[in-house]
Tab-separated table of C-alpha atoms in Angstrom:
chain	number	residue	atom	x	y	z
P	1	UNK	CA	-72.411	59.966	6.268
P	2	UNK	CA	-75.491	59.889	4.057
P	3	UNK	CA	-75.147	57.188	1.445
P	4	UNK	CA	-77.865	57.137	-1.191
P	5	UNK	CA	-77.376	54.849	-4.183
P	6	UNK	CA	-77.367	56.619	-7.638
P	7	UNK	CA	-75.274	58.696	-10.306
P	8	UNK	CA	-76.021	60.703	-13.667
P	9	UNK	CA	-76.566	59.063	-17.003
P	10	UNK	CA	-75.225	59.325	-20.558
P	11	UNK	CA	-78.106	57.565	-22.257
P	12	UNK	CA	-80.733	59.733	-23.997
P	13	UNK	CA	-84.151	59.808	-22.408
P	14	UNK	CA	-86.442	57.468	-24.272
P	15	UNK	CA	-90.135	58.101	-24.826
P	16	UNK	CA	-92.934	55.568	-24.799
P	17	UNK	CA	-96.504	55.436	-23.685
P	18	UNK	CA	-97.351	53.914	-20.350
P	19	UNK	CA	-99.236	50.662	-20.267
P	20	UNK	CA	-102.628	50.953	-18.631
P	21	UNK	CA	-102.603	50.022	-14.942
P	22	UNK	CA	-104.864	47.214	-13.819
P	23	UNK	CA	-106.177	46.123	-10.485
P	24	UNK	CA	-103.188	43.803	-10.260
P	25	UNK	CA	-100.638	46.201	-11.755
P	26	UNK	CA	-99.974	49.475	-9.893
P	27	UNK	CA	-99.684	52.637	-11.989
P	28	UNK	CA	-96.035	52.942	-11.004
P	29	UNK	CA	-95.089	49.520	-12.356
P	30	UNK	CA	-92.717	49.691	-15.309
P	31	UNK	CA	-89.276	51.024	-16.164
P	32	UNK	CA	-88.188	54.510	-15.167
P	33	UNK	CA	-85.168	56.761	-15.639
P	34	UNK	CA	-84.283	59.149	-12.829
P	35	UNK	CA	-83.530	62.801	-13.568
P	36	UNK	CA	-79.887	62.857	-12.548
P	37	UNK	CA	-78.284	60.237	-10.291
P	38	UNK	CA	-77.479	57.861	-13.206
P	39	UNK	CA	-80.223	55.482	-12.227
P	40	UNK	CA	-82.823	53.364	-14.009
P	41	UNK	CA	-85.559	51.683	-11.961
P	42	UNK	CA	-87.498	48.530	-12.715
P	43	UNK	CA	-90.699	48.277	-10.667
P	44	UNK	CA	-92.800	45.179	-11.236
P	45	UNK	CA	-94.331	42.236	-9.412
P	46	UNK	CA	-93.796	43.902	-6.046
P	47	UNK	CA	-90.046	44.407	-6.521
P	48	UNK	CA	-88.234	47.741	-6.824
P	49	UNK	CA	-84.841	47.209	-8.521
P	50	UNK	CA	-82.237	49.902	-9.097
P	51	UNK	CA	-79.722	49.869	-11.959
P	52	UNK	CA	-76.680	52.142	-11.755
P	53	UNK	CA	-75.867	53.417	-15.238
P	54	UNK	CA	-73.098	55.263	-17.044
P	55	UNK	CA	-72.231	55.572	-20.716
P	56	UNK	CA	-70.153	52.394	-20.386
P	57	UNK	CA	-72.039	50.319	-17.820
P	58	UNK	CA	-75.199	49.158	-16.132
P	59	UNK	CA	-74.882	47.425	-12.760
P	60	UNK	CA	-77.738	46.164	-10.595
P	61	UNK	CA	-77.884	48.160	-7.375
P	62	UNK	CA	-80.238	48.218	-4.413
P	63	UNK	CA	-83.607	46.490	-4.326
P	64	UNK	CA	-86.736	46.771	-2.201
P	65	UNK	CA	-89.991	44.867	-1.750
P	66	UNK	CA	-93.495	46.328	-1.799
P	67	UNK	CA	-94.900	46.730	1.706
P	68	UNK	CA	-97.930	48.896	0.864
P	69	UNK	CA	-99.522	50.867	-1.987
P	70	UNK	CA	-96.607	52.638	-3.684
P	71	UNK	CA	-94.386	51.826	-0.694
P	72	UNK	CA	-91.228	49.690	-0.881
P	73	UNK	CA	-88.902	48.708	1.935
P	74	UNK	CA	-85.190	47.995	1.488
P	75	UNK	CA	-83.379	45.295	3.490
P	76	UNK	CA	-81.850	47.953	5.761
P	77	UNK	CA	-85.318	49.276	6.633
P	78	UNK	CA	-85.262	52.340	4.368
P	79	UNK	CA	-88.782	53.067	3.133
P	80	UNK	CA	-89.283	54.357	-0.420
P	81	UNK	CA	-92.501	55.921	-1.690
P	82	UNK	CA	-93.183	55.992	-5.444
P	83	UNK	CA	-96.062	58.005	-6.894
P	84	UNK	CA	-97.113	59.229	-10.321
P	85	UNK	CA	-97.049	62.974	-10.977
P	86	UNK	CA	-99.190	64.734	-13.555
P	87	UNK	CA	-99.669	61.727	-15.796
P	88	UNK	CA	-98.757	58.074	-16.206
P	89	UNK	CA	-95.284	58.743	-17.611
P	90	UNK	CA	-94.005	60.947	-14.793
P	91	UNK	CA	-93.370	59.901	-11.214
P	92	UNK	CA	-91.186	60.562	-8.179
P	93	UNK	CA	-89.479	58.506	-5.513
P	94	UNK	CA	-88.761	59.688	-1.996
P	95	UNK	CA	-86.873	57.960	0.791
P	96	UNK	CA	-88.468	58.170	4.223
P	97	UNK	CA	-86.747	60.975	6.087
P	98	UNK	CA	-85.378	62.654	2.953
P	99	UNK	CA	-85.775	66.406	2.409
P	100	UNK	CA	-86.528	65.992	-1.299
P	101	UNK	CA	-87.675	63.558	-3.953
P	102	UNK	CA	-86.208	62.374	-7.246
P	103	UNK	CA	-88.091	62.770	-10.489
P	104	UNK	CA	-88.730	59.823	-12.783
P	105	UNK	CA	-89.678	59.495	-16.464
P	106	UNK	CA	-91.066	56.278	-17.892
P	107	UNK	CA	-89.043	54.498	-20.585
P	108	UNK	CA	-90.122	51.496	-22.662
P	109	UNK	CA	-87.588	49.003	-21.346
P	110	UNK	CA	-84.266	48.572	-19.635
P	111	UNK	CA	-81.237	49.813	-21.597
P	112	UNK	CA	-79.452	47.037	-23.495
P	113	UNK	CA	-76.447	47.319	-21.158
P	114	UNK	CA	-78.672	46.255	-18.249
P	115	UNK	CA	-79.708	42.991	-19.905
P	116	UNK	CA	-76.425	41.966	-21.523
P	117	UNK	CA	-73.288	40.474	-19.994
P	118	UNK	CA	-71.276	43.215	-18.331
P	119	UNK	CA	-67.522	43.590	-18.913
P	120	UNK	CA	-65.357	42.327	-16.058
P	121	UNK	CA	-61.779	42.749	-14.948
P	122	UNK	CA	-59.599	45.604	-13.728
P	123	UNK	CA	-59.925	47.698	-16.905
P	124	UNK	CA	-63.712	47.504	-16.789
P	125	UNK	CA	-63.617	48.542	-13.133
P	126	UNK	CA	-61.354	51.463	-14.018
P	127	UNK	CA	-63.642	52.651	-16.801
P	128	UNK	CA	-66.782	52.496	-14.638
P	129	UNK	CA	-64.955	54.263	-11.791
P	130	UNK	CA	-63.699	57.070	-14.020
P	131	UNK	CA	-67.002	57.429	-15.879
P	132	UNK	CA	-69.047	57.575	-12.661
P	133	UNK	CA	-67.092	60.638	-11.533
P	134	UNK	CA	-66.993	62.137	-15.024
P	135	UNK	CA	-70.782	62.080	-15.311
P	136	UNK	CA	-71.711	63.040	-11.759
P	137	UNK	CA	-69.062	64.820	-9.686
P	138	UNK	CA	-69.809	68.589	-9.634
P	139	UNK	CA	-66.621	70.033	-8.188
P	140	UNK	CA	-63.630	69.210	-10.423
P	141	UNK	CA	-63.281	72.831	-11.524
P	142	UNK	CA	-63.613	74.203	-7.995
P	143	UNK	CA	-61.047	71.673	-6.744
P	144	UNK	CA	-58.631	72.394	-9.597
P	145	UNK	CA	-58.511	68.736	-10.662
P	146	UNK	CA	-58.300	67.718	-14.350
P	147	UNK	CA	-60.180	64.414	-14.330
P	148	UNK	CA	-59.304	63.671	-17.957
P	149	UNK	CA	-55.623	64.054	-17.119
P	150	UNK	CA	-56.109	61.601	-14.258
P	151	UNK	CA	-57.515	59.050	-16.698
P	152	UNK	CA	-54.663	59.587	-19.151
P	153	UNK	CA	-52.113	59.165	-16.391
P	154	UNK	CA	-53.540	56.146	-14.579
P	155	UNK	CA	-55.387	54.011	-17.153
P	156	UNK	CA	-52.128	52.848	-18.815
P	157	UNK	CA	-51.047	51.474	-15.411
P	158	UNK	CA	-54.022	49.058	-15.322
P	159	UNK	CA	-54.265	45.781	-17.242
P	160	UNK	CA	-55.806	42.337	-16.891
P	161	UNK	CA	-53.161	41.353	-14.354
P	162	UNK	CA	-53.646	44.317	-12.004
P	163	UNK	CA	-54.288	43.013	-8.482
P	164	UNK	CA	-57.066	44.296	-6.215
P	165	UNK	CA	-54.457	45.939	-3.969
P	166	UNK	CA	-52.924	47.719	-6.938
P	167	UNK	CA	-56.307	48.830	-8.261
P	168	UNK	CA	-57.354	50.123	-4.856
P	169	UNK	CA	-54.130	52.150	-4.731
P	170	UNK	CA	-54.751	53.556	-8.232
P	171	UNK	CA	-58.300	54.662	-7.397
P	172	UNK	CA	-57.147	56.171	-4.100
P	173	UNK	CA	-54.394	58.172	-5.806
P	174	UNK	CA	-56.840	59.418	-8.432
P	175	UNK	CA	-59.284	60.928	-5.910
P	176	UNK	CA	-56.733	62.032	-3.303
P	177	UNK	CA	-56.321	65.557	-4.787
P	178	UNK	CA	-60.045	66.208	-4.273
P	179	UNK	CA	-59.749	66.162	-0.462
P	180	UNK	CA	-63.503	65.604	-0.440
P	181	UNK	CA	-64.804	63.749	2.613
P	182	UNK	CA	-67.812	62.545	0.598
P	183	UNK	CA	-65.508	60.806	-1.882
P	184	UNK	CA	-64.281	57.345	-0.965
P	185	UNK	CA	-62.994	54.095	-2.399
P	186	UNK	CA	-64.127	50.912	-0.670
P	187	UNK	CA	-62.801	47.381	-0.992
P	188	UNK	CA	-64.287	45.154	1.676
P	189	UNK	CA	-63.361	46.534	5.074
P	190	UNK	CA	-60.820	49.037	3.811
P	191	UNK	CA	-61.878	52.538	2.837
P	192	UNK	CA	-59.828	55.429	1.467
P	193	UNK	CA	-61.223	58.912	2.123
P	194	UNK	CA	-59.705	62.271	2.973
P	195	UNK	CA	-61.253	65.315	4.667
P	196	UNK	CA	-60.334	68.902	3.941
P	197	UNK	CA	-56.678	69.532	4.888
P	198	UNK	CA	-56.252	70.610	8.487
P	199	UNK	CA	-59.490	69.006	9.682
P	200	UNK	CA	-60.328	65.802	11.536
P	201	UNK	CA	-63.054	63.264	10.746
P	202	UNK	CA	-65.364	62.783	13.756
P	203	UNK	CA	-65.230	59.386	15.452
P	204	UNK	CA	-66.359	57.862	18.721
P	205	UNK	CA	-63.038	58.335	20.483
P	206	UNK	CA	-62.791	62.008	19.551
P	207	UNK	CA	-66.416	62.609	20.487
P	208	UNK	CA	-65.939	61.011	23.916
P	209	UNK	CA	-62.845	63.116	24.608
P	210	UNK	CA	-64.551	66.350	23.569
P	211	UNK	CA	-67.733	65.586	25.466
P	212	UNK	CA	-65.798	64.879	28.683
P	213	UNK	CA	-63.901	68.157	28.273
P	214	UNK	CA	-67.106	70.152	27.689
P	215	UNK	CA	-68.981	68.598	30.612
P	216	UNK	CA	-66.101	69.283	32.997
P	217	UNK	CA	-64.998	72.662	31.686
P	218	UNK	CA	-68.123	74.328	30.250
P	219	UNK	CA	-71.030	72.698	32.036
P	220	UNK	CA	-69.692	72.498	35.566
P	221	UNK	CA	-72.262	75.037	36.759
P	222	UNK	CA	-75.042	73.823	34.499
P	223	UNK	CA	-78.346	72.542	35.803
P	224	UNK	CA	-80.354	69.541	34.616
P	225	UNK	CA	-77.594	68.101	32.438
P	226	UNK	CA	-79.206	65.286	30.417
P	227	UNK	CA	-78.227	62.907	27.634
P	228	UNK	CA	-80.575	61.691	24.923
P	229	UNK	CA	-80.397	59.523	21.813
P	230	UNK	CA	-77.791	57.161	23.207
P	231	UNK	CA	-75.583	60.092	24.198
P	232	UNK	CA	-75.624	61.762	20.784
P	233	UNK	CA	-77.623	64.697	22.138
P	234	UNK	CA	-76.871	66.574	25.376
P	235	UNK	CA	-78.887	69.392	26.915
P	236	UNK	CA	-78.176	71.616	29.903
P	237	UNK	CA	-79.530	74.852	31.367
P	238	UNK	CA	-76.764	77.417	31.758
P	239	UNK	CA	-76.724	80.364	34.164
P	240	UNK	CA	-78.460	83.517	32.979
P	241	UNK	CA	-81.312	81.802	31.157
P	242	UNK	CA	-79.174	80.281	28.403
P	243	UNK	CA	-79.628	76.745	27.114
P	244	UNK	CA	-76.918	74.466	25.707
P	245	UNK	CA	-77.736	71.797	23.112
P	246	UNK	CA	-74.930	69.550	21.834
P	247	UNK	CA	-75.588	67.306	18.817
P	248	UNK	CA	-72.865	64.895	17.665
P	249	UNK	CA	-74.827	63.423	14.758
P	250	UNK	CA	-78.183	63.314	13.000
P	251	UNK	CA	-79.041	59.653	13.336
P	252	UNK	CA	-78.416	56.532	15.374
P	253	UNK	CA	-80.749	57.859	18.042
P	254	UNK	CA	-82.851	54.757	18.676
P	255	UNK	CA	-80.468	51.815	18.897
P	256	UNK	CA	-81.368	49.011	16.504
P	257	UNK	CA	-84.517	50.792	15.330
P	258	UNK	CA	-83.287	52.738	12.300
P	259	UNK	CA	-86.709	53.947	11.142
P	260	UNK	CA	-87.188	57.663	10.608
P	261	UNK	CA	-90.134	57.633	13.017
P	262	UNK	CA	-87.955	56.236	15.805
P	263	UNK	CA	-85.276	58.867	15.175
P	264	UNK	CA	-87.863	61.651	15.281
P	265	UNK	CA	-89.399	60.354	18.491
P	266	UNK	CA	-86.061	60.374	20.319
P	267	UNK	CA	-85.139	63.773	18.880
P	268	UNK	CA	-88.454	65.223	20.030
P	269	UNK	CA	-87.868	63.827	23.507
P	270	UNK	CA	-84.680	65.887	23.699
P	271	UNK	CA	-86.234	68.997	22.170
P	272	UNK	CA	-89.286	68.802	24.433
P	273	UNK	CA	-86.970	68.756	27.433
P	274	UNK	CA	-85.029	71.737	26.128
P	275	UNK	CA	-87.771	73.819	24.539
P	276	UNK	CA	-91.129	72.259	25.352
P	277	UNK	CA	-94.118	74.148	26.688
P	278	UNK	CA	-94.283	72.044	29.838
P	279	UNK	CA	-91.119	73.677	31.118
P	280	UNK	CA	-91.628	76.255	33.832
P	281	UNK	CA	-88.918	78.389	32.242
P	282	UNK	CA	-87.690	78.115	28.674
P	283	UNK	CA	-84.215	79.327	27.716
P	284	UNK	CA	-83.996	82.961	26.652
P	285	UNK	CA	-81.172	82.106	24.256
P	286	UNK	CA	-79.676	78.880	22.971
P	287	UNK	CA	-76.173	77.609	22.177
P	288	UNK	CA	-76.185	74.747	19.661
P	289	UNK	CA	-72.851	72.918	19.620
P	290	UNK	CA	-72.108	71.119	16.334
P	291	UNK	CA	-68.307	71.214	16.496
P	292	UNK	CA	-68.073	67.402	16.503
P	293	UNK	CA	-70.885	66.231	14.240
P	294	UNK	CA	-70.565	63.349	11.787
P	295	UNK	CA	-73.774	64.092	9.872
P	296	UNK	CA	-76.677	61.779	9.108
P	297	UNK	CA	-80.220	62.757	8.113
P	298	UNK	CA	-80.859	66.219	6.672
P	299	UNK	CA	-84.527	65.806	7.610
P	300	UNK	CA	-83.670	65.622	11.315
P	301	UNK	CA	-81.872	68.948	11.004
P	302	UNK	CA	-84.915	70.491	9.342
P	303	UNK	CA	-87.036	69.087	12.161
P	304	UNK	CA	-84.893	70.975	14.687
P	305	UNK	CA	-85.042	74.161	12.580
P	306	UNK	CA	-88.846	73.930	12.771
P	307	UNK	CA	-88.543	74.204	16.555
P	308	UNK	CA	-86.451	77.380	16.187
P	309	UNK	CA	-88.735	79.736	14.262
P	310	UNK	CA	-92.087	81.493	14.544
P	311	UNK	CA	-92.339	82.078	10.784
P	312	UNK	CA	-92.015	79.760	7.770
P	313	UNK	CA	-89.012	80.152	5.492
P	314	UNK	CA	-86.891	78.254	2.963
P	315	UNK	CA	-83.888	76.497	4.495
P	316	UNK	CA	-82.081	75.939	1.192
P	317	UNK	CA	-82.663	74.530	-2.265
P	318	UNK	CA	-81.195	71.284	-3.517
P	319	UNK	CA	-80.151	70.338	-7.056
P	320	UNK	CA	-78.164	67.532	-8.671
P	321	UNK	CA	-76.034	67.127	-11.775
P	322	UNK	CA	-78.177	65.615	-14.507
P	323	UNK	CA	-76.224	66.082	-17.740
P	324	UNK	CA	-73.303	63.660	-18.088
P	325	UNK	CA	-71.692	65.866	-20.722
P	326	UNK	CA	-72.134	69.202	-18.924
P	327	UNK	CA	-70.815	69.773	-15.390
P	328	UNK	CA	-73.124	72.787	-15.150
P	329	UNK	CA	-76.327	70.963	-16.078
P	330	UNK	CA	-78.592	70.408	-13.068
P	331	UNK	CA	-82.024	69.294	-12.018
P	332	UNK	CA	-84.513	72.011	-11.136
P	333	UNK	CA	-83.689	73.202	-7.593
P	334	UNK	CA	-86.075	71.833	-4.963
P	335	UNK	CA	-86.736	74.265	-2.110
P	336	UNK	CA	-86.722	72.751	1.373
P	337	UNK	CA	-89.248	74.495	3.610
P	338	UNK	CA	-89.152	75.096	7.357
P	339	UNK	CA	-92.582	75.302	9.016
P	340	UNK	CA	-92.912	76.365	12.667
P	341	UNK	CA	-93.628	73.506	15.068
P	342	UNK	CA	-95.029	73.387	18.579
P	343	UNK	CA	-92.715	73.829	21.570
P	344	UNK	CA	-90.250	76.159	19.944
P	345	UNK	CA	-87.558	78.719	20.669
P	346	UNK	CA	-87.541	81.851	18.519
P	347	UNK	CA	-84.991	83.805	20.527
P	348	UNK	CA	-81.277	84.287	19.845
P	349	UNK	CA	-79.220	81.252	18.796
P	350	UNK	CA	-75.443	80.823	18.720
P	351	UNK	CA	-74.189	77.915	16.601
P	352	UNK	CA	-70.724	76.489	17.313
P	353	UNK	CA	-69.030	74.971	14.247
P	354	UNK	CA	-65.655	73.644	13.155
P	355	UNK	CA	-63.871	71.506	10.602
P	356	UNK	CA	-65.366	68.406	12.220
P	357	UNK	CA	-68.898	69.628	11.454
P	358	UNK	CA	-69.769	67.310	8.562
P	359	UNK	CA	-72.528	66.731	6.021
P	360	UNK	CA	-76.003	66.874	7.644
P	361	UNK	CA	-74.399	68.898	10.430
P	362	UNK	CA	-73.581	71.459	7.751
P	363	UNK	CA	-76.954	71.381	6.025
P	364	UNK	CA	-78.472	72.132	9.442
P	365	UNK	CA	-76.142	75.111	9.833
P	366	UNK	CA	-77.185	76.243	6.361
P	367	UNK	CA	-80.850	75.791	7.313
P	368	UNK	CA	-80.358	78.351	10.088
P	369	UNK	CA	-78.676	80.996	7.911
P	370	UNK	CA	-81.987	82.571	6.839
P	371	UNK	CA	-83.756	81.766	10.085
P	372	UNK	CA	-85.965	84.669	11.205
P	373	UNK	CA	-84.505	86.126	14.362
P	374	UNK	CA	-80.958	86.349	15.576
P	375	UNK	CA	-78.466	83.629	14.709
P	376	UNK	CA	-74.695	83.872	15.070
P	377	UNK	CA	-72.053	81.324	14.028
P	378	UNK	CA	-68.903	80.984	16.126
P	379	UNK	CA	-65.776	78.861	15.702
P	380	UNK	CA	-64.233	77.633	12.448
P	381	UNK	CA	-65.596	76.884	8.934
P	382	UNK	CA	-67.492	73.621	8.565
P	383	UNK	CA	-66.039	70.711	6.556
P	384	UNK	CA	-67.613	71.619	3.188
P	385	UNK	CA	-69.510	68.440	2.160
P	386	UNK	CA	-73.276	68.773	1.772
P	387	UNK	CA	-74.511	66.324	-0.859
P	388	UNK	CA	-76.031	62.921	-0.331
P	389	UNK	CA	-73.400	60.308	-1.130
P	390	UNK	CA	-73.859	58.023	-4.128
P	391	UNK	CA	-72.557	54.514	-3.560
P	392	UNK	CA	-71.566	53.024	-6.932
P	393	UNK	CA	-70.734	49.369	-7.438
P	394	UNK	CA	-67.760	48.532	-9.639
P	395	UNK	CA	-66.990	45.359	-11.588
P	396	UNK	CA	-64.976	43.065	-9.342
P	397	UNK	CA	-66.585	44.058	-6.052
P	398	UNK	CA	-65.124	47.457	-5.129
P	399	UNK	CA	-67.304	50.528	-4.610
P	400	UNK	CA	-66.897	54.253	-5.185
P	401	UNK	CA	-68.654	56.919	-3.119
P	402	UNK	CA	-69.173	60.394	-4.520
P	403	UNK	CA	-71.479	63.417	-4.246
P	404	UNK	CA	-73.499	64.871	-7.116
P	405	UNK	CA	-75.664	67.517	-5.417
P	406	UNK	CA	-75.417	71.150	-4.398
P	407	UNK	CA	-77.250	72.920	-1.567
P	408	UNK	CA	-78.045	76.499	-2.564
P	409	UNK	CA	-78.657	79.540	-0.388
P	410	UNK	CA	-81.371	82.032	-1.269
P	411	UNK	CA	-78.826	83.902	-3.430
P	412	UNK	CA	-77.676	80.700	-5.164
P	413	UNK	CA	-74.420	80.326	-3.250
P	414	UNK	CA	-72.935	76.997	-2.200
P	415	UNK	CA	-70.298	76.219	0.427
P	416	UNK	CA	-68.892	72.957	-0.923
P	417	UNK	CA	-65.158	72.686	-0.378
P	418	UNK	CA	-64.761	75.804	1.757
P	419	UNK	CA	-67.458	75.082	4.334
P	420	UNK	CA	-69.776	77.626	5.954
P	421	UNK	CA	-67.708	80.363	7.648
P	422	UNK	CA	-68.376	81.665	11.174
P	423	UNK	CA	-69.318	85.234	12.007
P	424	UNK	CA	-66.764	85.141	14.822
P	425	UNK	CA	-63.614	83.056	14.393
P	426	UNK	CA	-62.317	81.223	17.442
P	427	UNK	CA	-60.030	78.184	17.884
P	428	UNK	CA	-61.865	74.872	18.141
P	429	UNK	CA	-60.423	72.092	20.316
P	430	UNK	CA	-56.780	72.764	19.567
P	431	UNK	CA	-54.130	71.159	21.764
P	432	UNK	CA	-53.334	74.605	23.132
P	433	UNK	CA	-56.973	75.025	24.149
P	434	UNK	CA	-56.903	71.627	25.852
P	435	UNK	CA	-53.616	72.323	27.620
P	436	UNK	CA	-54.861	75.640	28.996
P	437	UNK	CA	-58.382	74.309	29.655
P	438	UNK	CA	-59.884	76.929	27.363
P	439	UNK	CA	-62.958	76.740	25.187
P	440	UNK	CA	-62.836	80.051	23.388
P	441	UNK	CA	-65.773	79.379	21.066
P	442	UNK	CA	-68.081	78.393	23.926
P	443	UNK	CA	-67.038	81.415	25.994
P	444	UNK	CA	-67.572	83.721	23.003
P	445	UNK	CA	-71.073	82.306	22.515
P	446	UNK	CA	-71.985	82.837	26.165
P	447	UNK	CA	-70.753	86.429	26.052
P	448	UNK	CA	-72.313	87.294	22.696
P	449	UNK	CA	-75.692	86.016	23.782
P	450	UNK	CA	-75.441	87.676	27.174
P	451	UNK	CA	-74.433	91.136	25.932
P	452	UNK	CA	-75.751	91.374	22.396
P	453	UNK	CA	-78.480	88.758	22.052
P	454	UNK	CA	-76.833	87.274	18.983
P	455	UNK	CA	-76.341	88.532	15.433
P	456	UNK	CA	-78.324	88.281	12.245
P	457	UNK	CA	-77.082	86.160	9.364
């Protein structure tokens, strides 16, 4: 799951001229409001400090320390780059490995709420929780959930004596009707989250079971079966010149080294084995199995897409809610480009998907929809959660996770909630399939690629 701190803001953008930068004061030092994401940034004296804002709150969020010109590193190793754009009062911030940046506008000072004593207690936590979704969540209408009715129903049940267990239960009940796997309530080690009905959240136990089944049932006649990235990526040559690439997540490839560079290096090691020019024979067609994929970095998916095309194209465009009062107000869509890379496969591709294809697994599927060449999707619809996840702190120590972005196709369509549908529908890892040792989606992919060379779409 991609968790990126932020949310959208109810405070009006303030003007103000930028102070002149000096040799000791970088041009990006100062106070900034992010376009969307409900975030104000304070950058000064080598420290990058985030403030999570709503109309009723301002809570200090993540921080980072300067490790180079315009570069800040968070405690978890995430690298942020801040640069001015077109003048001293405009800037952007980009996380290493992200597919887009976030636009900033300079403001004179922190909002008053960020420098005054914040309200505490269960009611304050309720109000920040409700307001964070009210200002940022894009999908209430599509989900058929009246968020104002949820407030009217549940706020009277909260008072100064409400216990943490009771408050956790209230928040969980409020978001349960969304069935959005990128929505969660966290209190210490306990987390409430629900996927789309009828689907299963990927986990290590499920992945191990599925992988064992595939290796025994589907890859029994495969050659050069290899694991990469700690077992998260598997490649095998199939009979008839087909290749099989299984990816169970987009991250965690390099053990304790969480840097984007380390993830890319391990991913390229797998792709070079599968597609690289040093091979005596590259696959004529490729099956990419994403049926159990827990997500991770969108940028790693784009990196793979760049190994699957001979021509540049736009994978998708990304936008975020940026008007707290208008669910249909968004940032300007940022196109995400795919540029051909060395050691690539431009032939037919079959992508296997299912309800356990989550998040970055889905954005990768979407990145292949307009891929030049022949691409066919087989299986079941993906989970239907595409956005980065905003982690919002609440008074009292709980956290709320929620999305605020949409990923748009060339025609402006999104697949949030419903997931991306397959061209050919087949059962995916049902108990009946297990009992009868069938893998209908895999077999369909083999046959489609063998007889038709794939489909366009």
